[in-house]
Amino acid sequence: MDWYSSIFELIDMRSFSNLWFWIALAVTWSTTSHWVLGVPFDMVNRARRNGGQAEADLEDITRVNVNRLLFIARVSGLWLLGFACFLLTMLALLGFWYKIEFAQALFLLGFPMSLVGLLSLSTARKIEYEQCTGEQLRQRLTRHRTYTQMIGTLSIFVTALWGMYQNLNIGVLGS
Protein backbone atom coordinates (compact mmCIF):
# COMPACT_ATOMS: atom_id res chain seq x y z
CA MET A 1 0.00 0.00 0.00
CA ASP A 2 1.50 3.37 -0.97
CA TRP A 3 1.40 6.52 1.17
CA TYR A 4 -1.26 8.15 -1.00
CA SER A 5 -3.71 5.28 -0.38
CA SER A 6 -2.87 5.30 3.32
CA ILE A 7 -3.66 9.01 3.66
CA PHE A 8 -6.96 8.72 1.78
CA GLU A 9 -7.89 5.67 3.85
CA LEU A 10 -7.21 7.66 7.04
CA ILE A 11 -8.97 10.79 5.78
CA ASP A 12 -12.02 9.36 4.05
CA MET A 13 -13.18 11.79 1.36
CA ARG A 14 -16.76 10.62 1.95
CA SER A 15 -17.16 13.22 4.64
CA PHE A 16 -20.54 12.34 6.12
CA SER A 17 -19.46 8.81 7.04
CA ASN A 18 -16.22 10.05 8.57
CA LEU A 19 -15.97 10.58 12.31
CA TRP A 20 -13.41 13.36 11.80
CA PHE A 21 -15.96 15.49 9.94
CA TRP A 22 -18.44 15.27 12.82
CA ILE A 23 -15.72 16.07 15.35
CA ALA A 24 -14.69 19.09 13.27
CA LEU A 25 -18.33 20.21 13.03
CA ALA A 26 -18.81 19.97 16.80
CA VAL A 27 -15.52 21.74 17.59
CA THR A 28 -16.26 24.49 15.06
CA TRP A 29 -19.65 25.32 16.53
CA SER A 30 -18.49 24.94 20.13
CA THR A 31 -15.61 27.34 19.52
CA THR A 32 -17.77 29.76 17.56
CA SER A 33 -20.38 30.00 20.29
CA HIS A 34 -17.73 30.43 23.00
CA TRP A 35 -15.79 33.23 21.27
CA VAL A 36 -18.29 36.06 20.81
CA LEU A 37 -16.70 38.75 18.58
CA GLY A 38 -13.33 37.38 19.65
CA VAL A 39 -14.24 37.70 23.32
CA PRO A 40 -14.40 34.50 25.39
CA PHE A 41 -17.89 34.27 26.81
CA ASP A 42 -16.63 33.41 30.29
CA MET A 43 -15.39 37.03 30.45
CA VAL A 44 -18.99 38.20 29.96
CA ASN A 45 -20.16 35.99 32.82
CA ARG A 46 -17.25 37.08 35.03
CA ALA A 47 -18.02 40.76 34.34
CA ARG A 48 -21.69 40.14 35.17
CA ARG A 49 -20.81 38.46 38.48
CA ASN A 50 -17.84 40.52 39.67
CA GLY A 51 -17.99 43.91 37.92
CA GLY A 52 -15.03 46.22 38.58
CA GLN A 53 -11.83 45.15 36.85
CA ALA A 54 -13.55 42.23 35.08
CA GLU A 55 -16.04 44.70 33.58
CA ALA A 56 -13.23 47.02 32.47
CA ASP A 57 -11.35 44.09 30.91
CA LEU A 58 -14.47 43.02 29.02
CA GLU A 59 -15.05 46.52 27.69
CA ASP A 60 -11.40 46.86 26.64
CA ILE A 61 -11.14 43.53 24.83
CA THR A 62 -14.50 44.10 23.16
CA ARG A 63 -13.47 47.57 22.01
CA VAL A 64 -10.22 46.22 20.54
CA ASN A 65 -11.97 43.37 18.71
CA VAL A 66 -14.83 45.57 17.46
CA ASN A 67 -12.39 48.15 16.12
CA ARG A 68 -10.30 45.42 14.48
CA LEU A 69 -13.32 43.78 12.84
CA LEU A 70 -14.74 47.06 11.58
CA PHE A 71 -11.33 48.18 10.27
CA ILE A 72 -10.99 44.97 8.25
CA ALA A 73 -14.54 45.36 6.94
CA ARG A 74 -13.99 48.99 5.94
CA VAL A 75 -10.62 48.42 4.28
CA SER A 76 -11.18 45.15 2.46
CA GLY A 77 -14.81 44.22 3.10
CA LEU A 78 -15.93 44.20 -0.53
CA TRP A 79 -13.00 42.03 -1.59
CA LEU A 80 -13.65 39.60 1.26
CA LEU A 81 -17.36 39.52 0.43
CA GLY A 82 -16.64 38.83 -3.24
CA PHE A 83 -14.14 36.08 -2.42
CA ALA A 84 -16.48 34.47 0.13
CA CYS A 85 -19.38 34.53 -2.35
CA PHE A 86 -17.14 33.00 -5.03
CA LEU A 87 -15.91 30.28 -2.66
CA LEU A 88 -19.39 29.42 -1.38
CA THR A 89 -20.83 29.37 -4.91
CA MET A 90 -18.00 27.13 -6.07
CA LEU A 91 -18.55 24.75 -3.15
CA ALA A 92 -22.32 24.71 -3.74
CA LEU A 93 -21.90 23.93 -7.43
CA LEU A 94 -19.24 21.28 -6.87
CA GLY A 95 -21.20 19.76 -4.01
CA PHE A 96 -24.78 19.81 -5.13
CA TRP A 97 -24.56 20.02 -8.93
CA TYR A 98 -21.54 17.76 -9.46
CA LYS A 99 -22.32 15.69 -6.34
CA ILE A 100 -18.88 15.90 -4.69
CA GLU A 101 -19.53 15.01 -1.06
CA PHE A 102 -16.42 16.75 0.29
CA ALA A 103 -17.59 20.05 -1.25
CA GLN A 104 -21.06 19.50 0.24
CA ALA A 105 -19.50 19.07 3.67
CA LEU A 106 -17.38 22.20 3.32
CA PHE A 107 -20.40 24.18 2.11
CA LEU A 108 -22.50 22.97 5.05
CA LEU A 109 -19.70 24.19 7.34
CA GLY A 110 -18.90 27.40 5.49
CA PHE A 111 -22.31 28.85 4.66
CA PRO A 112 -23.60 29.03 8.26
CA MET A 113 -20.23 30.40 9.36
CA SER A 114 -20.59 33.16 6.79
CA LEU A 115 -23.94 34.02 8.39
CA VAL A 116 -22.21 34.21 11.77
CA GLY A 117 -19.60 36.48 10.19
CA LEU A 118 -22.30 38.82 8.93
CA LEU A 119 -23.98 38.72 12.34
CA SER A 120 -20.66 39.57 13.98
CA LEU A 121 -20.17 42.52 11.68
CA SER A 122 -23.69 43.77 12.42
CA THR A 123 -23.20 43.38 16.17
CA ALA A 124 -19.83 45.15 16.02
CA ARG A 125 -21.41 48.08 14.19
CA LYS A 126 -24.19 48.32 16.78
CA ILE A 127 -21.69 48.22 19.64
CA GLU A 128 -19.63 50.97 18.02
CA TYR A 129 -22.64 53.12 17.13
CA GLU A 130 -24.28 52.83 20.55
CA GLN A 131 -20.95 53.02 22.44
CA CYS A 132 -22.10 50.04 24.51
CA THR A 133 -20.67 49.58 28.00
CA GLY A 134 -21.68 47.73 31.12
CA GLU A 135 -24.99 45.91 31.11
CA GLN A 136 -25.84 47.03 27.57
CA LEU A 137 -22.59 45.52 26.26
CA ARG A 138 -23.15 42.26 28.13
CA GLN A 139 -26.70 42.03 26.75
CA ARG A 140 -25.47 42.71 23.21
CA LEU A 141 -22.78 40.00 23.47
CA THR A 142 -25.23 37.54 25.05
CA ARG A 143 -27.77 38.17 22.29
CA HIS A 144 -25.05 37.65 19.68
CA ARG A 145 -24.10 34.36 21.31
CA THR A 146 -27.74 33.23 21.40
CA TYR A 147 -28.19 33.97 17.69
CA THR A 148 -24.90 32.18 16.94
CA GLN A 149 -26.08 29.14 18.87
CA MET A 150 -29.40 29.16 17.00
CA ILE A 151 -27.57 29.26 13.65
CA GLY A 152 -25.26 26.49 14.89
CA THR A 153 -28.13 24.29 16.06
CA LEU A 154 -29.96 24.66 12.77
CA SER A 155 -26.73 24.05 10.86
CA ILE A 156 -25.93 20.87 12.77
CA PHE A 157 -29.50 19.64 12.29
CA VAL A 158 -29.47 20.28 8.52
CA THR A 159 -25.98 18.79 8.18
CA ALA A 160 -27.01 15.69 10.13
CA LEU A 161 -30.13 15.23 7.98
CA TRP A 162 -28.16 15.69 4.76
CA GLY A 163 -25.39 13.39 6.03
CA MET A 164 -27.87 10.65 6.95
CA TYR A 165 -29.51 11.01 3.56
CA GLN A 166 -26.14 10.76 1.81
CA ASN A 167 -25.07 7.73 3.86
CA LEU A 168 -28.37 5.95 3.28
CA ASN A 169 -28.37 6.87 -0.40
CA ILE A 170 -24.82 5.60 -0.91
CA GLY A 171 -25.59 2.52 1.21
CA VAL A 172 -28.59 1.66 -0.97
CA LEU A 173 -26.75 2.38 -4.20
CA GLY A 174 -23.66 0.52 -2.99
CA SER A 175 -25.51 -2.75 -2.32
PDB file of C-alpha atoms in Angstrom, residues 14-17 21-22 101 104 108 156-170:
ATOM      1  CA  ARG A  14     -16.761  10.623   1.954  1.00  0.00           C
ATOM      2  CA  SER A  15     -17.157  13.220   4.642  1.00  0.00           C
ATOM      3  CA  PHE A  16     -20.535  12.340   6.115  1.00  0.00           C
ATOM      4  CA  SER A  17     -19.459   8.814   7.039  1.00  0.00           C
ATOM      5  CA  PHE A  21     -15.956  15.493   9.941  1.00  0.00           C
ATOM      6  CA  TRP A  22     -18.442  15.272  12.822  1.00  0.00           C
ATOM      7  CA  GLU A 101     -19.529  15.007  -1.059  1.00  0.00           C
ATOM      8  CA  GLN A 104     -21.060  19.501   0.237  1.00  0.00           C
ATOM      9  CA  LEU A 108     -22.499  22.968   5.052  1.00  0.00           C
ATOM     10  CA  ILE A 156     -25.930  20.874  12.775  1.00  0.00           C
ATOM     11  CA  PHE A 157     -29.503  19.642  12.286  1.00  0.00           C
ATOM     12  CA  VAL A 158     -29.472  20.281   8.523  1.00  0.00           C
ATOM     13  CA  THR A 159     -25.980  18.793   8.181  1.00  0.00           C
ATOM     14  CA  ALA A 160     -27.008  15.690  10.129  1.00  0.00           C
ATOM     15  CA  LEU A 161     -30.127  15.227   7.977  1.00  0.00           C
ATOM     16  CA  TRP A 162     -28.159  15.687   4.765  1.00  0.00           C
ATOM     17  CA  GLY A 163     -25.385  13.390   6.035  1.00  0.00           C
ATOM     18  CA  MET A 164     -27.865  10.648   6.948  1.00  0.00           C
ATOM     19  CA  TYR A 165     -29.512  11.012   3.560  1.00  0.00           C
ATOM     20  CA  GLN A 166     -26.139  10.758   1.814  1.00  0.00           C
ATOM     21  CA  ASN A 167     -25.067   7.735   3.863  1.00  0.00           C
ATOM     22  CA  LEU A 168     -28.373   5.946   3.283  1.00  0.00           C
ATOM     23  CA  ASN A 169     -28.372   6.866  -0.397  1.00  0.00           C
ATOM     24  CA  ILE A 170     -24.821   5.602  -0.909  1.00  0.00           C
TER      25      ILE A 170
END
